[in-house]
Coordinates of C-alpha atoms and ligand atoms in Angstrom, one line a residue:
M1 CA -4.4 -13.7 34.9
S2 CA -2.3 -11.1 34.6
S3 CA 1.2 -11.6 36.0
T4 CA 3.1 -8.7 37.5
L5 CA 6.9 -8.7 37.5
H6 CA 8.0 -7.1 40.3
Q7 CA 11.6 -7.4 39.1
L8 CA 10.8 -5.4 36.2
D9 CA 9.8 -1.5 36.4
Q10 CA 7.3 -1.3 33.4
R11 CA 6.3 2.2 34.0
H12 CA 8.4 3.2 31.5
V13 CA 6.5 1.4 28.4
I14 CA 3.8 3.4 26.4
H15 CA 1.8 0.3 25.6
P16 CA 0.1 0.0 22.0
Y17 CA -3.3 -0.4 21.4
T18 CA -4.1 -0.2 25.2
N19 CA -6.2 1.8 27.2
L20 CA -3.3 3.5 29.1
V21 CA -5.7 4.7 32.1
A22 CA -7.4 1.6 32.9
H23 CA -4.2 -0.3 32.9
R24 CA -2.0 2.5 34.5
D25 CA -1.1 0.2 37.5
A26 CA -1.8 -3.2 36.4
G27 CA 1.2 -5.3 35.3
P28 CA 1.1 -6.1 31.7
M29 CA 1.0 -10.3 30.9
V30 CA 4.4 -10.7 30.3
L31 CA 5.6 -13.8 28.5
S32 CA 8.8 -15.3 28.8
R33 CA 9.1 -18.3 26.5
G34 CA 7.7 -20.5 23.9
E35 CA 7.5 -24.2 22.8
G36 CA 5.4 -25.1 19.9
V37 CA 2.1 -23.5 19.7
Y38 CA 2.3 -23.0 23.4
V39 CA 3.8 -19.6 25.2
F40 CA 4.3 -19.6 28.7
D41 CA 4.2 -16.5 31.3
D42 CA 6.7 -15.6 33.6
Q43 CA 4.8 -17.8 36.5
D44 CA 5.2 -20.7 33.8
N45 CA 1.7 -20.7 32.8
R46 CA 1.1 -22.6 29.8
F47 CA -1.4 -21.3 27.3
I48 CA -1.9 -22.3 23.6
E49 CA -1.1 -19.2 21.2
G50 CA -4.5 -19.3 19.3
M51 CA -3.7 -16.2 17.7
A52 CA -0.1 -17.4 16.4
G53 CA 0.6 -13.9 18.3
L54 CA -0.7 -11.1 16.2
W55 CA -1.9 -13.3 13.3
C56 CA 1.9 -14.1 12.7
A57 CA 4.2 -16.9 14.1
S58 CA 3.0 -19.5 11.5
L59 CA 5.5 -22.3 12.4
G60 CA 5.2 -22.1 16.1
Y61 CA 7.6 -20.6 19.0
S62 CA 10.5 -23.0 18.5
E63 CA 11.4 -23.3 15.1
Q64 CA 15.6 -23.8 15.4
R65 CA 16.4 -23.5 11.6
L66 CA 15.1 -19.8 11.7
A67 CA 17.6 -19.2 14.9
D68 CA 20.3 -20.8 13.3
A69 CA 19.9 -18.4 10.2
A70 CA 19.9 -15.6 11.9
A71 CA 23.1 -16.6 13.9
A72 CA 24.7 -17.6 11.0
Q73 CA 24.2 -14.3 9.1
F74 CA 25.0 -12.2 12.2
A75 CA 28.4 -13.7 12.1
A76 CA 28.8 -13.5 8.5
L77 CA 27.7 -9.8 7.9
P78 CA 25.2 -8.3 10.4
F79 CA 24.3 -5.5 8.7
S80 CA 24.5 -3.6 4.8
H81 CA 22.0 -1.6 3.4
M82 CA 20.3 -1.7 -0.1
F83 CA 20.5 2.1 -1.0
A84 CA 21.9 3.5 -4.2
H85 CA 22.4 -0.2 -5.8
R86 CA 23.8 -1.9 -2.8
A87 CA 22.4 -5.6 -1.8
T88 CA 23.5 -8.6 0.4
P89 CA 23.1 -12.7 -1.0
P90 CA 19.8 -13.2 1.6
A91 CA 18.4 -9.9 0.2
I92 CA 18.6 -11.1 -3.3
E93 CA 17.7 -14.7 -2.5
L94 CA 14.8 -13.7 -0.8
S95 CA 13.2 -11.2 -3.8
A96 CA 13.7 -14.4 -6.1
A97 CA 11.9 -16.7 -3.4
L98 CA 9.0 -14.2 -2.8
A99 CA 8.9 -13.4 -6.8
G100 CA 8.8 -17.3 -7.2
I101 CA 6.0 -18.0 -5.1
A102 CA 3.9 -15.0 -5.9
P103 CA 1.1 -15.1 -8.5
D104 CA 2.2 -14.9 -11.8
G105 CA 3.3 -11.7 -13.1
L106 CA 4.4 -10.3 -9.3
N107 CA 8.3 -10.1 -9.8
R108 CA 9.6 -7.2 -8.0
V109 CA 10.2 -6.8 -4.6
F110 CA 11.0 -4.3 -2.4
T111 CA 11.5 -4.9 1.2
V112 CA 10.7 -3.1 4.2
N113 CA 10.2 -3.6 8.3
S114 CA 6.9 -3.6 8.9
G115 CA 2.8 -4.5 7.4
S116 CA 2.1 -0.7 7.8
E117 CA 5.6 0.0 6.2
A118 CA 5.0 -2.1 3.1
V119 CA 1.4 -0.7 2.8
D120 CA 2.9 3.0 2.8
A121 CA 5.6 1.9 0.5
A122 CA 2.6 0.6 -1.9
I123 CA 0.9 4.1 -1.6
K124 CA 4.0 5.6 -2.6
M125 CA 4.3 3.5 -5.3
V126 CA 1.3 4.1 -6.6
W127 CA 1.7 7.6 -6.8
F128 CA 5.1 7.6 -8.2
Y129 CA 3.3 5.3 -10.9
N130 CA 0.4 7.5 -11.9
N131 CA 3.0 10.4 -12.0
A132 CA 5.0 8.2 -14.0
L133 CA 2.2 7.8 -16.6
N134 CA 1.5 11.7 -16.3
R135 CA -1.7 11.0 -14.6
P136 CA -1.1 13.6 -11.8
K137 CA -5.1 13.5 -10.2
K138 CA -5.2 9.7 -10.4
K139 CA -4.2 9.5 -6.5
K140 CA -6.9 8.4 -4.7
F141 CA -7.6 5.0 -3.1
L142 CA -10.4 3.0 -2.2
A143 CA -10.6 1.1 1.0
R144 CA -13.4 -0.9 3.0
N145 CA -14.8 -0.1 6.5
R146 CA -13.3 -2.5 8.6
A147 CA -10.3 -3.0 6.7
Y148 CA -6.6 -3.2 8.6
H149 CA -4.0 -1.6 6.8
G150 CA -1.7 -0.8 9.4
V151 CA -1.1 2.5 11.7
T152 CA 1.8 5.1 9.9
V153 CA 0.1 8.0 8.7
A154 CA -0.6 6.7 5.2
A155 CA -1.3 3.4 6.0
G156 CA -3.5 4.2 9.0
S157 CA -5.7 6.5 6.8
L158 CA -6.7 3.2 4.6
T159 CA -7.6 1.1 7.9
G160 CA -11.1 1.8 8.1
L161 CA -11.3 0.9 12.0
P162 CA -12.3 4.1 14.0
Y163 CA -9.9 3.4 16.8
V164 CA -7.0 3.6 14.5
H165 CA -8.5 7.1 13.3
S166 CA -9.6 8.4 16.7
G167 CA -7.3 11.4 18.0
F168 CA -5.1 11.3 15.4
D169 CA -5.9 13.5 12.9
L170 CA -5.1 11.0 9.8
P171 CA -5.5 12.6 6.7
N172 CA -8.4 10.2 5.4
G173 CA -10.7 12.4 4.2
A174 CA -8.5 13.4 1.4
M175 CA -6.8 10.1 0.2
V176 CA -9.3 7.5 1.0
T177 CA -13.2 6.4 0.5
H178 CA -14.1 3.6 2.5
L179 CA -16.5 1.3 0.7
T180 CA -19.0 -1.1 2.8
T181 CA -17.4 -4.1 4.5
P182 CA -18.0 -7.3 2.5
H183 CA -19.7 -9.1 5.0
H184 CA -22.9 -10.9 4.2
Y185 CA -24.0 -12.3 7.6
R186 CA -23.9 -8.6 9.4
Y187 CA -24.6 -6.1 6.1
A188 CA -26.9 -7.9 3.9
E189 CA -30.3 -6.3 3.4
P190 CA -32.9 -8.9 5.2
G191 CA -33.4 -11.8 2.9
E192 CA -30.6 -10.7 0.3
S193 CA -28.7 -13.6 -1.0
E194 CA -25.0 -13.7 -1.4
E195 CA -25.1 -13.1 -5.0
A196 CA -27.6 -10.0 -4.6
F197 CA -25.3 -8.5 -1.6
T198 CA -22.0 -8.9 -3.8
D199 CA -23.8 -7.3 -6.6
R200 CA -25.0 -4.2 -4.5
L201 CA -21.3 -4.2 -3.3
V202 CA -20.1 -3.9 -7.0
A203 CA -22.8 -1.2 -7.8
E204 CA -21.4 0.7 -4.9
L205 CA -18.4 0.7 -6.4
R206 CA -19.4 1.7 -9.8
E207 CA -21.4 4.7 -8.5
T208 CA -18.5 5.6 -6.3
I209 CA -16.0 5.5 -9.2
E210 CA -18.7 7.7 -11.3
R211 CA -19.3 10.1 -8.8
E212 CA -15.3 11.0 -7.8
G213 CA -14.2 10.1 -11.7
A214 CA -11.9 7.3 -12.5
D215 CA -9.4 9.9 -13.3
T216 CA -8.7 10.7 -9.9
I217 CA -8.8 7.0 -8.6
A218 CA -5.5 5.3 -8.6
A219 CA -5.9 2.3 -6.3
F220 CA -8.2 -0.7 -4.5
I221 CA -6.5 -2.1 -1.7
A222 CA -8.2 -4.9 0.2
E223 CA -7.1 -7.9 2.5
P224 CA -8.5 -10.9 0.9
V225 CA -10.2 -12.1 4.3
M226 CA -10.2 -8.8 6.7
G227 CA -8.6 -9.6 9.6
A228 CA -8.3 -7.7 12.7
G229 CA -11.5 -6.1 11.5
G230 CA -13.3 -9.3 12.6
V231 CA -12.5 -12.3 10.1
L232 CA -14.4 -11.3 7.6
I233 CA -14.8 -13.6 4.9
P234 CA -16.0 -12.2 1.4
P235 CA -19.2 -13.1 -0.5
T236 CA -19.3 -15.8 -3.3
G237 CA -17.9 -13.8 -6.3
Y238 CA -16.9 -10.7 -4.5
F239 CA -13.4 -10.2 -5.7
E240 CA -14.0 -11.2 -9.7
K241 CA -16.6 -8.9 -9.5
M242 CA -15.0 -6.0 -8.1
Q243 CA -11.7 -6.5 -10.5
A244 CA -13.8 -6.4 -13.6
V245 CA -14.8 -3.0 -12.5
L246 CA -11.6 -1.9 -11.5
R247 CA -10.0 -3.0 -14.8
E248 CA -12.8 -1.3 -16.7
N249 CA -11.5 1.9 -14.9
D250 CA -7.4 1.2 -15.0
I251 CA -7.6 1.2 -11.0
L252 CA -4.8 -0.4 -9.7
C253 CA -5.7 -3.5 -7.2
I254 CA -3.4 -3.9 -4.2
S255 CA -3.9 -7.3 -2.3
D256 CA -2.8 -6.8 1.6
E257 CA -1.7 -9.9 2.0
V258 CA 0.1 -9.3 5.8
I259 CA -2.4 -11.6 7.2
N260 CA -3.9 -13.8 4.4
G261 CA -0.1 -14.5 3.0
F262 CA 2.0 -17.6 3.2
G263 CA -0.4 -20.3 3.6
R264 CA -3.0 -18.6 6.0
T265 CA -5.9 -19.5 3.6
G266 CA -4.7 -23.0 2.3
E267 CA -3.2 -21.2 -0.7
M268 CA 0.0 -19.6 -0.7
F269 CA -1.8 -16.1 -0.8
G270 CA -5.3 -15.0 -0.4
C271 CA -5.9 -13.5 -3.6
T272 CA -5.2 -16.7 -4.9
R273 CA -7.9 -18.3 -2.7
F274 CA -10.6 -15.6 -3.6
G275 CA -9.8 -15.7 -7.5
Y276 CA -8.6 -12.4 -8.4
Q277 CA -5.0 -10.9 -9.5
P278 CA -3.2 -7.9 -7.7
D279 CA -1.0 -5.5 -9.3
I280 CA 0.8 -5.2 -6.2
M281 CA 0.9 -7.2 -2.9
T282 CA 1.9 -6.5 0.6
C283 CA 3.2 -8.8 3.2
A284 CA 4.7 -8.8 6.4
K285 CA 4.4 -11.0 9.6
Q286 CA 4.2 -14.8 7.9
L287 CA 6.8 -13.6 5.6
S288 CA 9.6 -14.2 8.6
S289 CA 7.1 -16.5 10.7
A290 CA 7.2 -13.4 12.9
Y291 CA 10.7 -14.3 14.0
I292 CA 12.4 -10.8 12.9
P293 CA 10.4 -7.9 11.5
I294 CA 10.5 -7.8 7.8
G295 CA 7.7 -6.9 5.0
A296 CA 7.5 -6.5 1.5
V297 CA 5.8 -5.1 -1.5
V298 CA 5.7 -7.4 -4.3
A299 CA 4.8 -5.5 -7.4
A300 CA 4.0 -6.6 -11.0
D301 CA 5.8 -5.7 -13.9
H302 CA 4.3 -3.3 -15.0
V303 CA 3.9 -1.3 -12.3
Y304 CA 7.7 -1.5 -12.3
N305 CA 8.2 -0.7 -15.5
A306 CA 6.7 2.9 -14.9
L307 CA 8.6 3.3 -11.7
E308 CA 12.0 2.1 -13.2
E309 CA 11.6 4.3 -16.4
Y310 CA 10.5 7.5 -14.2
S311 CA 13.1 7.1 -11.8
G312 CA 15.6 7.7 -14.7
A313 CA 13.5 10.9 -15.5
L314 CA 13.9 12.1 -11.9
G315 CA 17.3 10.9 -11.2
M316 CA 16.1 8.8 -8.4
F317 CA 13.6 6.3 -7.1
G318 CA 13.7 8.3 -3.9
T319 CA 12.1 6.1 -1.2
G320 CA 13.9 3.5 1.3
N321 CA 14.6 2.5 4.5
T322 CA 17.8 2.0 6.6
Y323 CA 16.4 -1.5 7.5
G324 CA 14.7 -2.3 4.4
G325 CA 16.3 -5.9 3.2
H326 CA 18.1 -6.2 6.3
P327 CA 20.6 -9.0 5.9
V328 CA 19.6 -10.9 8.9
A329 CA 16.0 -10.4 8.8
S330 CA 16.3 -11.1 4.7
A331 CA 17.9 -14.4 6.0
V332 CA 15.4 -15.3 8.8
A333 CA 12.7 -14.8 5.6
L334 CA 14.4 -16.7 3.1
E335 CA 15.0 -19.9 5.9
T336 CA 11.2 -19.3 6.6
L337 CA 10.4 -19.8 2.9
K338 CA 12.3 -22.8 2.3
I339 CA 10.5 -24.7 5.5
Y340 CA 7.0 -23.7 4.0
E341 CA 8.2 -25.3 0.3
E342 CA 10.1 -28.2 2.3
R343 CA 6.8 -29.1 4.4
D344 CA 4.5 -28.2 1.9
I345 CA 2.8 -25.5 4.1
V346 CA -0.3 -25.0 1.7
G347 CA -0.9 -28.8 1.7
M348 CA -0.4 -28.9 5.6
V349 CA -3.3 -26.1 6.1
R350 CA -5.8 -27.7 3.4
A351 CA -5.1 -31.0 5.3
R352 CA -6.0 -28.9 8.9
E353 CA -8.7 -27.1 7.5
P354 CA -11.4 -29.7 7.7
H355 CA -11.0 -30.3 11.1
F356 CA -10.9 -26.7 11.9
L357 CA -13.6 -25.8 10.3
A358 CA -15.8 -28.6 12.0
H359 CA -14.5 -27.4 15.2
L360 CA -16.0 -23.6 14.1
A361 CA -19.1 -25.5 12.9
N362 CA -19.9 -27.2 16.2
L363 CA -19.4 -23.6 18.3
A364 CA -21.7 -22.0 15.9
E365 CA -25.0 -24.4 17.8
H366 CA -23.7 -22.2 21.2
P367 CA -26.4 -20.1 22.6
L368 CA -23.7 -17.3 22.3
V369 CA -22.6 -17.7 18.6
G370 CA -24.4 -15.7 15.8
Q371 CA -21.7 -16.9 13.2
A372 CA -19.0 -19.2 13.1
R373 CA -16.5 -18.7 9.9
G374 CA -13.6 -19.8 8.6
V375 CA -11.3 -20.8 5.8
G376 CA -7.9 -22.3 5.8
L377 CA -6.8 -21.8 9.2
I378 CA -8.4 -18.4 10.4
G379 CA -11.7 -17.8 11.7
A380 CA -14.1 -16.6 14.1
V381 CA -17.1 -16.4 16.2
E382 CA -19.5 -13.2 16.5
L383 CA -21.1 -12.9 19.3
V384 CA -25.3 -12.1 19.7
A385 CA -27.5 -11.8 22.3
D386 CA -30.2 -13.1 20.0
K387 CA -29.3 -16.0 17.4
T388 CA -32.7 -14.9 15.4
T389 CA -32.5 -11.1 14.9
R390 CA -28.4 -11.5 15.4
E391 CA -28.9 -8.7 17.9
Q392 CA -25.8 -7.9 19.7
Y393 CA -25.0 -6.9 23.4
P394 CA -24.4 -3.4 23.9
V395 CA -20.7 -2.4 22.7
A396 CA -19.9 -1.2 25.9
Q397 CA -20.3 -4.8 27.4
K398 CA -17.3 -6.2 25.5
V399 CA -18.8 -9.6 25.2
A400 CA -15.9 -10.8 22.9
A401 CA -13.4 -9.2 25.6
Q402 CA -15.0 -11.1 28.3
V403 CA -14.9 -14.0 26.3
A404 CA -11.4 -13.9 25.7
A405 CA -10.4 -13.1 29.1
A406 CA -12.2 -16.3 30.0
C407 CA -9.8 -17.9 27.6
V408 CA -7.1 -17.1 29.5
Q409 CA -8.4 -18.8 32.5
H410 CA -8.6 -22.1 30.1
G411 CA -5.1 -21.8 29.2
L412 CA -6.0 -20.3 25.6
I413 CA -5.0 -17.0 24.1
L414 CA -7.4 -15.5 21.6
R415 CA -8.4 -11.8 20.3
P416 CA -11.9 -10.0 20.6
T417 CA -12.3 -8.2 17.4
P418 CA -14.5 -5.3 16.6
G419 CA -18.1 -6.5 15.9
D420 CA -18.0 -8.7 19.1
A421 CA -16.1 -11.5 17.3
V422 CA -13.0 -13.7 18.6
A423 CA -10.8 -14.3 16.2
V424 CA -8.7 -17.9 16.0
C425 CA -5.7 -18.2 14.2
P426 CA -3.2 -20.4 15.5
P427 CA 0.4 -21.3 14.5
L428 CA -0.2 -23.4 11.0
I429 CA 1.5 -25.9 12.6
I430 CA -0.8 -26.9 14.9
T431 CA -2.0 -30.5 15.0
D432 CA -5.4 -31.7 15.3
A433 CA -5.3 -32.9 19.2
E434 CA -4.1 -29.4 19.8
L435 CA -7.3 -27.9 17.8
D436 CA -9.1 -29.8 20.2
A437 CA -7.7 -28.6 22.9
L438 CA -8.0 -25.2 21.6
F439 CA -11.6 -25.3 20.7
G440 CA -12.5 -27.2 24.2
A441 CA -11.0 -24.1 26.1
L442 CA -13.0 -21.6 23.5
G443 CA -16.3 -23.5 24.4
A444 CA -15.9 -23.5 28.0
A445 CA -14.7 -19.4 27.9
L446 CA -18.2 -19.2 26.0
D447 CA -20.1 -21.5 28.4
D448 CA -18.4 -19.5 31.4
V449 CA -19.4 -16.2 30.2
A450 CA -22.8 -17.1 28.6
A451 CA -23.5 -18.2 32.4
T452 CA -23.1 -14.7 33.4
L453 CA -25.0 -12.8 31.0
Ligands
LIG501 C1 -3.8 -6.7 6.6 C2 -2.7 -5.9 7.7 N1 -1.9 -5.0 7.1 C3 -0.8 -4.2 7.6 C4 -0.9 -4.6 8.9 C5 0.2 -3.6 9.9 O1 1.1 -4.3 10.0 P1 1.9 -4.2 11.2 O2 1.3 -4.2 12.5 O3 3.5 -5.0 10.9 O4 2.5 -2.5 10.9 C6 -1.6 -5.0 9.4 C7 -1.6 -6.0 11.0 O5 -1.9 -6.5 11.7 C8 -2.5 -6.2 9.0 O6 -3.2 -7.1 9.3

């Protein structure tokens, strides 16, 4: 149901993540307003936004307090920058609030405008850090296949999805090695237990470090639950064991919390839910409930201290963006964090999680679903042609995309992911009744597509 807004001329838009040829003559789906967990298109058709937009609109679409926080800051001081030791009250308060909820030891905040910029800034900090420590060779990154860390030149290199690299000449080979995706259902050997699978991935990490040299590897970057790669939940013990090897080899751990952060997994940050302690976190999206662009890097004291000292030697920590710490964005993010605290967002997600997981478990019985997985309020169904062998339909058949398109016919927006899965990541304010409606629509869409295969 894509709508055509005849009064708007959309030929001047370069659409991101779009087959520009296939969609050249078709109007995009145009959304014009939102209310709670619902969005409405330009024909006033209502949809449950089952992806919270792009895994981000945690508080839904009509949180007046965020609009008011923006309006008040626009009136007081619509812009000021952070360069050369300037700041604004909301930027300072936001940094303190973020440090206050971050895991112990992560106390230093650098604000940017997006998730990709947060990852890029983290990469630069890691390089600067190793230069500060006089380890000029220790510069490479370890990431995972199917990881999503953004699209800018450096962050895009860390992303482990072919479609982000295809056609773009990203300098990935020189700066990153991608490890095996920690997704037991798809990548375990036949009969391999979760624990044995974890041990194999940890052995791969060890072998990679031995092969490339610990003195060349600066950091490991990981999403706690891999989001855009298909909502992939790590096997038992994975992060704990990986972290032990990283520490032995003096390799920093970056937790990319751009999707996981701020309650999504039922903890404030995914690293806490999965039991590891990063040296750096990258955040964006739910940091402002996506009402305004903002991202942040949260660094541990020991990382920051090296940056501070080295900036003295060089004369500057020479990086920053015009809009980093933008006062209006900071005010909106600060208000978002206040709302999370007042409403106990983590408790809300934990309270909703059993109902969410029960619906997923129910869908696991569907003939088209090989695995239904979830944690907190993020999940996915992975589609298969054969539930026993786990064989999938040919990629070209785009079955997950067909299911997502069928969802739209049932008033639901979801997202197909690589690996023929359909992701579910609703606003965190969703109610049990709205979850019932969401999963009812997804079940109906699965039935529709199954009937055509
Ligand atoms: C884990 C993760 N990191 C980074 C990014 C990039 O964020 P942005 O799209 O704001 O640049 C994303 C976006 O989906 C993400 O999921």
